[in-house]
PDB file of C-alpha atoms in Angstrom:
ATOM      1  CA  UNK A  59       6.714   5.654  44.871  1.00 46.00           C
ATOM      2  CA  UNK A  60       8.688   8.183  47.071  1.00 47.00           C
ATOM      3  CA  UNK A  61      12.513   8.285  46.556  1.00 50.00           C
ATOM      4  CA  UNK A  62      12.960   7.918  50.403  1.00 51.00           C
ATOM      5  CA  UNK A  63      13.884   4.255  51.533  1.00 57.00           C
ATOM      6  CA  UNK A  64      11.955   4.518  54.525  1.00 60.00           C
ATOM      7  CA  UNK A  65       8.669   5.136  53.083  1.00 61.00           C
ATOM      8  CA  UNK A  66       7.010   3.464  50.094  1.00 62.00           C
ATOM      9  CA  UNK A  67       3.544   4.762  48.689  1.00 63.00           C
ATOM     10  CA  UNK A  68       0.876   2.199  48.370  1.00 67.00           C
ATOM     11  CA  UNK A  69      -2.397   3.022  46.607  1.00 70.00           C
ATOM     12  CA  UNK A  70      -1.544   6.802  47.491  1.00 71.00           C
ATOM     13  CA  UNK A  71      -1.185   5.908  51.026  1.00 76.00           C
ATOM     14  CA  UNK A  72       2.020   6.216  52.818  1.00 78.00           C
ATOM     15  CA  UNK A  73       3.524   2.940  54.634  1.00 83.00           C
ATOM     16  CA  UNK A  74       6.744   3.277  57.109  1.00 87.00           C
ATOM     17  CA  UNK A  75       8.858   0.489  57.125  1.00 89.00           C
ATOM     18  CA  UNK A  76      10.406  -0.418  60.162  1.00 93.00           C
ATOM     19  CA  UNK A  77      13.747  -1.737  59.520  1.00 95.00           C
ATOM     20  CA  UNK A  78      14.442  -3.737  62.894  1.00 95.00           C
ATOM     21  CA  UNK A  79      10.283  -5.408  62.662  1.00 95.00           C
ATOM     22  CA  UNK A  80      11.478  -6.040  58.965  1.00 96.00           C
ATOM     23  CA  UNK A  81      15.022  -7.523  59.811  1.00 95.00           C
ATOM     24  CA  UNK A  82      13.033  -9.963  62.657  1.00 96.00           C
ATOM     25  CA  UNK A  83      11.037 -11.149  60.136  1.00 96.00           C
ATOM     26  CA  UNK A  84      13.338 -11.791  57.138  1.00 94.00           C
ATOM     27  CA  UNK A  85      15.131 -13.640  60.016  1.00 94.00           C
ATOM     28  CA  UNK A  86      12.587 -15.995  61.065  1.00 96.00           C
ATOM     29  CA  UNK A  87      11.881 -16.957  57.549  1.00 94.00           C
ATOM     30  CA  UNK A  88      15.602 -17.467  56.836  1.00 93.00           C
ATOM     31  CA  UNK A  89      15.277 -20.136  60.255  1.00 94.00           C
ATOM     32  CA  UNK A  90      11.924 -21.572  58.730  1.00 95.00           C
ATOM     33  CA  UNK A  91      13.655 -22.597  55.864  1.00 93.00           C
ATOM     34  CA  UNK A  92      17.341 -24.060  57.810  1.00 94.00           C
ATOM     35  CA  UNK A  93      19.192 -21.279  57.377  1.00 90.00           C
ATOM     36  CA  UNK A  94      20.009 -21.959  53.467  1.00 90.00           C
ATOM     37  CA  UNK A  95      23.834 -20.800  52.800  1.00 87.00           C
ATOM     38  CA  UNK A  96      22.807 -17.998  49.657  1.00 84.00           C
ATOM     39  CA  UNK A  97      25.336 -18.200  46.805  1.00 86.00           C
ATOM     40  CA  UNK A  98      27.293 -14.882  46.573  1.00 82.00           C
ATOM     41  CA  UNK A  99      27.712 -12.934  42.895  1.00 82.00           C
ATOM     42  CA  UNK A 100      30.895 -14.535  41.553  1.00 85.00           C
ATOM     43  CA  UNK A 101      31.509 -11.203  40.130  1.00 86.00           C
ATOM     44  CA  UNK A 102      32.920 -12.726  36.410  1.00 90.00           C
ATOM     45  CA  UNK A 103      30.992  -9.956  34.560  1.00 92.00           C
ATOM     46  CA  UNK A 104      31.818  -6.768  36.259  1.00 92.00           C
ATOM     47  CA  UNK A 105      32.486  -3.118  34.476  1.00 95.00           C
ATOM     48  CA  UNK A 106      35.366  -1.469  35.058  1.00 95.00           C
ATOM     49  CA  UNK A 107      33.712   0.705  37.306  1.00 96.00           C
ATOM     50  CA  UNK A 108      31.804  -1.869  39.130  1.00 93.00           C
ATOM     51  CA  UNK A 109      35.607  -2.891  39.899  1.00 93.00           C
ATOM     52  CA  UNK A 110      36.867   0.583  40.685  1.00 95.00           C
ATOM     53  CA  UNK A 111      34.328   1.171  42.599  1.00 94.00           C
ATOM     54  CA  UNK A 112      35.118  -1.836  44.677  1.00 92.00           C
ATOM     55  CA  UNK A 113      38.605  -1.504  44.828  1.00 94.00           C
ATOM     56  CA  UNK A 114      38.261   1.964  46.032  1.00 95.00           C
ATOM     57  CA  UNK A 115      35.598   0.799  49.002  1.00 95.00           C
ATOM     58  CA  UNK A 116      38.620  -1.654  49.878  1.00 94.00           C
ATOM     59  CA  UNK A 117      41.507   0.940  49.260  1.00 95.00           C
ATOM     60  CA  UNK A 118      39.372   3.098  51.903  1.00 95.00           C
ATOM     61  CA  UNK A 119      39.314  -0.083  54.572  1.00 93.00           C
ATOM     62  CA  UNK A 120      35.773  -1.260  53.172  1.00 90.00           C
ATOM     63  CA  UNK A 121      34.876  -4.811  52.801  1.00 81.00           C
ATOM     64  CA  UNK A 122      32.456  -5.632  50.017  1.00 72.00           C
TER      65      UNK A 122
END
């Protein structure tokens, strides 16, 4: 396995992803199944620097 996100090696074969053919799909299975509202990490169990890091995104106009 490559470090590159785009790329993944299978069987020592290279396979490009395509992000927008990938995003279409996980789409239409998301419809398939209604459209199911995912629960969200309540975020109860954090580090300290899971929660600096996410104050900083904020402090710097971020929205986790």
């Amino acid at each position: 396995m490559t470090s590159d996100s785009k790329t993944s090696r299978i069987e020592g074969e290279e396979q490009v992803i395509d992000m927008a053919e990938l995003g279409a799909r996980l789409a239409d299975r998301r419809a398939a199944l209604g459209n199911p509202d995912l629960p969200r990490n309540s975020g109860k169990r954090r580090t300290a620097s899971k929660k600096a890091l996410l104050a900083a995104i904020e402090a710097a106009g971020g929205k986790w």
